Amino acid sequence: LTLMAHWISREMDRRSAEQALRESREFFALAFRVSPHPLIITEWETGRCLEANDIALRSFGFAREEVIGHTTVSLGLWPTPEDRTRFLARLAQEGHLRDMELCFRSKSGDILPYRVSCEPLTLRGIRCLLTVGQDIREQQRAETALRDSEERFRHLFEDAPVGMCIVGPNCTIRKANPA
C-alpha cells in the first residue's frame, strides 16, 4: 500500500510538472507571437532563422516560408556580411546586447534603422539567439526635426537686428543676442 501511495504521488508530481511546462511553453509562445516588436530566433553559428513573429515578417516584407530555414545573410537582412560578423563579435565579447543601434535591409532593399537587444539561448542543444528590435525611424526623424528647429531658432535669435533675450523663471536673463 505504501508503494502504491508513493507511486501515485510521483505520478501526480510528474503530471503537475508536465502541466506547468506546457503552460509555460504556451505563455512564452503567446508572448512571442503578440509582441509589438519584431522578434526572431536564429542559430548563432549559421544565422539560420528558426522562428520569427508576424511583426518581424511584416517589418521586413517577408512571408514566413521565405524566412524560416534560411539565413539572415541569404535573406539580405544585413547590409553587408561583415555587419553580422561585427555583431556576433560584440555579442561574444559582451555576452548579450542591449539597445544596440543597427541597420538592416528589408526585402525591398530599404535600409531600416533598429535598436536591437539580443540574448543567447540553447534550443534542442543548438546555440541560438533571441533578437528583439525596435524600429527607430520615427525617433530619428523627430530628433532631426528637433535639431533643425533648434538650429533655425539659434540663427534667428543670434542674427536678429534687434536686441532679444531669453528670461528665466525668476526674471534673470539667461541669454541675450549680440544686437
mmCIF file of C-alpha atoms in Angstrom:
data_model
loop_
_atom_site.group_PDB
_atom_site.id
_atom_site.type_symbol
_atom_site.label_atom_id
_atom_site.label_comp_id
_atom_site.label_asym_id
_atom_site.label_seq_id
_atom_site.Cartn_x
_atom_site.Cartn_y
_atom_site.Cartn_z
ATOM 1 C CA LEU A 1 0.000 0.000 0.000
ATOM 2 C CA THR A 2 2.852 2.364 0.827
ATOM 3 C CA LEU A 3 4.456 1.587 -2.519
ATOM 4 C CA MET A 4 1.200 2.343 -4.314
ATOM 5 C CA ALA A 5 0.839 5.669 -2.460
ATOM 6 C CA HIS A 6 4.446 6.570 -3.318
ATOM 7 C CA TRP A 7 3.913 5.694 -6.997
ATOM 8 C CA ILE A 8 0.674 7.733 -7.141
ATOM 9 C CA SER A 9 2.411 10.688 -5.501
ATOM 10 C CA ARG A 10 5.282 10.554 -8.012
ATOM 11 C CA GLU A 11 2.847 10.231 -10.911
ATOM 12 C CA MET A 12 0.864 13.239 -9.686
ATOM 13 C CA ASP A 13 4.093 15.249 -9.321
ATOM 14 C CA ARG A 14 5.161 14.243 -12.844
ATOM 15 C CA ARG A 15 1.802 15.231 -14.323
ATOM 16 C CA SER A 16 1.831 18.509 -12.419
ATOM 17 C CA ALA A 17 5.332 19.293 -13.724
ATOM 18 C CA GLU A 18 4.278 18.402 -17.283
ATOM 19 C CA GLN A 19 1.243 20.685 -16.981
ATOM 20 C CA ALA A 20 3.403 23.543 -15.655
ATOM 21 C CA LEU A 21 5.868 23.051 -18.517
ATOM 22 C CA ARG A 22 3.041 23.007 -21.082
ATOM 23 C CA GLU A 23 1.561 26.204 -19.630
ATOM 24 C CA SER A 24 4.967 27.876 -19.589
ATOM 25 C CA ARG A 25 5.559 26.987 -23.252
ATOM 26 C CA GLU A 26 2.113 28.283 -24.205
ATOM 27 C CA PHE A 27 2.713 31.509 -22.292
ATOM 28 C CA PHE A 28 6.049 32.198 -23.974
ATOM 29 C CA ALA A 29 4.719 31.243 -27.412
ATOM 30 C CA LEU A 30 1.873 33.707 -26.948
ATOM 31 C CA ALA A 31 4.221 36.466 -25.716
ATOM 32 C CA PHE A 32 6.482 35.836 -28.736
ATOM 33 C CA ARG A 33 3.566 35.976 -31.200
ATOM 34 C CA VAL A 34 1.811 39.065 -29.848
ATOM 35 C CA SER A 35 4.854 41.219 -29.086
ATOM 36 C CA PRO A 36 4.604 44.635 -30.773
ATOM 37 C CA HIS A 37 8.315 44.373 -31.579
ATOM 38 C CA PRO A 38 9.989 42.194 -34.182
ATOM 39 C CA LEU A 39 11.334 39.007 -32.577
ATOM 40 C CA ILE A 40 13.460 36.430 -34.337
ATOM 41 C CA ILE A 41 15.248 33.277 -33.198
ATOM 42 C CA THR A 42 18.307 32.302 -35.226
ATOM 43 C CA GLU A 43 21.109 29.781 -34.932
ATOM 44 C CA TRP A 44 24.219 31.543 -33.645
ATOM 45 C CA GLU A 45 26.692 29.793 -35.942
ATOM 46 C CA THR A 46 24.806 29.855 -39.240
ATOM 47 C CA GLY A 47 22.278 32.642 -38.815
ATOM 48 C CA ARG A 48 19.539 30.237 -39.946
ATOM 49 C CA CYS A 49 16.115 31.543 -38.936
ATOM 50 C CA LEU A 50 14.202 29.158 -36.707
ATOM 51 C CA GLU A 51 11.263 31.420 -35.831
ATOM 52 C CA ALA A 52 10.053 34.970 -36.410
ATOM 53 C CA ASN A 53 6.914 36.683 -35.189
ATOM 54 C CA ASP A 54 4.416 38.274 -37.577
ATOM 55 C CA ILE A 55 5.579 41.833 -36.894
ATOM 56 C CA ALA A 56 9.138 40.866 -37.848
ATOM 57 C CA LEU A 57 7.889 39.373 -41.101
ATOM 58 C CA ARG A 58 5.774 42.461 -41.896
ATOM 59 C CA SER A 59 8.515 44.900 -40.899
ATOM 60 C CA PHE A 60 10.973 43.387 -43.345
ATOM 61 C CA GLY A 61 8.462 42.443 -46.049
ATOM 62 C CA PHE A 62 8.837 38.663 -45.990
ATOM 63 C CA ALA A 63 6.444 35.732 -45.846
ATOM 64 C CA ARG A 64 7.116 33.099 -43.172
ATOM 65 C CA GLU A 65 8.098 30.446 -45.729
ATOM 66 C CA GLU A 66 10.715 32.823 -47.181
ATOM 67 C CA VAL A 67 12.375 33.247 -43.774
ATOM 68 C CA ILE A 68 12.189 30.029 -41.752
ATOM 69 C CA GLY A 69 15.116 27.767 -42.593
ATOM 70 C CA HIS A 70 17.046 30.499 -44.417
ATOM 71 C CA THR A 71 19.968 32.513 -43.082
ATOM 72 C CA THR A 72 19.820 36.207 -42.322
ATOM 73 C CA VAL A 73 22.708 36.730 -44.749
ATOM 74 C CA SER A 74 20.988 34.849 -47.610
ATOM 75 C CA LEU A 75 17.842 36.911 -46.970
ATOM 76 C CA GLY A 76 19.947 40.065 -47.309
ATOM 77 C CA LEU A 77 18.925 41.398 -43.880
ATOM 78 C CA TRP A 78 22.472 42.553 -43.152
ATOM 79 C CA PRO A 79 23.616 45.429 -45.381
ATOM 80 C CA THR A 80 26.964 43.582 -45.598
ATOM 81 C CA PRO A 81 28.006 40.126 -44.308
ATOM 82 C CA GLU A 82 30.688 41.915 -42.253
ATOM 83 C CA ASP A 83 27.906 43.651 -40.287
ATOM 84 C CA ARG A 84 26.786 40.253 -38.963
ATOM 85 C CA THR A 85 30.389 39.307 -38.174
ATOM 86 C CA ARG A 86 30.861 42.514 -36.129
ATOM 87 C CA PHE A 87 27.509 41.953 -34.400
ATOM 88 C CA LEU A 88 28.491 38.407 -33.379
ATOM 89 C CA ALA A 89 31.952 39.514 -32.233
ATOM 90 C CA ARG A 90 30.440 42.140 -29.950
ATOM 91 C CA LEU A 91 27.860 39.639 -28.703
ATOM 92 C CA ALA A 92 30.599 37.107 -27.926
ATOM 93 C CA GLN A 93 32.594 39.770 -26.097
ATOM 94 C CA GLU A 94 29.706 41.155 -24.023
ATOM 95 C CA GLY A 95 27.596 38.002 -23.591
ATOM 96 C CA HIS A 96 24.393 39.798 -24.611
ATOM 97 C CA LEU A 97 23.473 43.060 -26.332
ATOM 98 C CA ARG A 98 21.163 45.813 -25.139
ATOM 99 C CA ASP A 99 19.900 48.757 -27.186
ATOM 100 C CA MET A 100 22.493 48.456 -29.954
ATOM 101 C CA GLU A 101 21.670 50.593 -32.975
ATOM 102 C CA LEU A 102 21.992 48.670 -36.234
ATOM 103 C CA CYS A 103 20.743 48.909 -39.784
ATOM 104 C CA PHE A 104 19.030 46.067 -41.608
ATOM 105 C CA ARG A 105 17.831 45.692 -45.181
ATOM 106 C CA SER A 106 14.211 44.892 -45.973
ATOM 107 C CA LYS A 107 13.160 42.590 -48.801
ATOM 108 C CA SER A 108 12.501 45.680 -50.937
ATOM 109 C CA GLY A 109 16.053 46.927 -50.325
ATOM 110 C CA ASP A 110 15.234 49.726 -47.878
ATOM 111 C CA ILE A 111 17.787 50.249 -45.125
ATOM 112 C CA LEU A 112 15.970 50.271 -41.788
ATOM 113 C CA PRO A 113 17.485 51.574 -38.523
ATOM 114 C CA TYR A 114 16.707 49.459 -35.466
ATOM 115 C CA ARG A 115 17.562 49.419 -31.794
ATOM 116 C CA VAL A 116 18.313 45.778 -31.026
ATOM 117 C CA SER A 117 18.712 43.641 -27.937
ATOM 118 C CA CYS A 118 19.954 40.067 -28.239
ATOM 119 C CA GLU A 119 20.240 37.207 -25.795
ATOM 120 C CA PRO A 120 21.932 33.845 -26.446
ATOM 121 C CA LEU A 121 19.985 30.705 -25.588
ATOM 122 C CA THR A 122 20.149 26.992 -26.260
ATOM 123 C CA LEU A 123 17.292 25.222 -28.049
ATOM 124 C CA ARG A 124 17.410 21.462 -28.555
ATOM 125 C CA GLY A 125 21.166 21.557 -27.934
ATOM 126 C CA ILE A 126 21.831 24.274 -30.538
ATOM 127 C CA ARG A 127 23.266 27.692 -29.616
ATOM 128 C CA CYS A 128 20.729 30.278 -30.744
ATOM 129 C CA LEU A 129 19.994 33.975 -30.475
ATOM 130 C CA LEU A 130 16.761 35.630 -29.458
ATOM 131 C CA THR A 131 16.793 39.079 -31.025
ATOM 132 C CA VAL A 132 14.224 41.790 -30.436
ATOM 133 C CA GLY A 133 14.209 45.009 -32.413
ATOM 134 C CA GLN A 134 12.589 48.402 -32.304
ATOM 135 C CA ASP A 135 12.180 50.420 -35.494
ATOM 136 C CA ILE A 136 13.718 53.821 -34.737
ATOM 137 C CA ARG A 137 12.928 55.653 -37.981
ATOM 138 C CA GLU A 138 10.294 57.875 -36.322
ATOM 139 C CA GLN A 139 12.596 58.635 -33.412
ATOM 140 C CA GLN A 140 15.407 59.579 -35.805
ATOM 141 C CA ARG A 141 13.046 61.811 -37.806
ATOM 142 C CA ALA A 142 11.893 63.538 -34.604
ATOM 143 C CA GLU A 143 15.492 64.050 -33.437
ATOM 144 C CA THR A 144 16.438 65.513 -36.825
ATOM 145 C CA ALA A 145 13.400 67.813 -36.810
ATOM 146 C CA LEU A 146 14.261 68.984 -33.289
ATOM 147 C CA ARG A 147 17.897 69.684 -34.240
ATOM 148 C CA ASP A 148 16.762 71.579 -37.350
ATOM 149 C CA SER A 149 14.256 73.602 -35.311
ATOM 150 C CA GLU A 150 16.848 74.430 -32.666
ATOM 151 C CA GLU A 151 19.321 75.480 -35.356
ATOM 152 C CA ARG A 152 16.729 77.753 -37.037
ATOM 153 C CA PHE A 153 15.848 79.326 -33.689
ATOM 154 C CA ARG A 154 19.523 79.834 -32.820
ATOM 155 C CA HIS A 155 20.148 81.601 -36.168
ATOM 156 C CA LEU A 156 17.010 83.734 -35.825
ATOM 157 C CA PHE A 157 17.934 84.675 -32.274
ATOM 158 C CA GLU A 158 21.622 85.393 -32.904
ATOM 159 C CA ASP A 159 21.167 87.155 -36.268
ATOM 160 C CA ALA A 160 18.153 89.284 -35.342
ATOM 161 C CA PRO A 161 18.760 93.017 -35.998
ATOM 162 C CA VAL A 162 17.067 93.900 -32.720
ATOM 163 C CA GLY A 163 18.056 93.020 -29.179
ATOM 164 C CA MET A 164 16.459 89.859 -27.837
ATOM 165 C CA CYS A 165 16.911 87.954 -24.611
ATOM 166 C CA ILE A 166 15.715 84.752 -23.005
ATOM 167 C CA VAL A 167 14.465 85.264 -19.466
ATOM 168 C CA GLY A 168 14.389 82.540 -16.851
ATOM 169 C CA PRO A 169 11.524 81.807 -14.433
ATOM 170 C CA ASN A 170 12.884 84.203 -11.787
ATOM 171 C CA CYS A 171 13.274 87.071 -14.324
ATOM 172 C CA THR A 172 17.007 86.565 -14.792
ATOM 173 C CA ILE A 173 18.427 86.926 -18.276
ATOM 174 C CA ARG A 174 19.626 83.506 -19.385
ATOM 175 C CA LYS A 175 20.821 84.519 -22.841
ATOM 176 C CA ALA A 176 20.959 87.660 -24.975
ATOM 177 C CA ASN A 177 21.724 88.060 -28.662
ATOM 178 C CA PRO A 178 24.592 90.277 -29.895
ATOM 179 C CA ALA A 179 22.286 93.103 -31.108
#
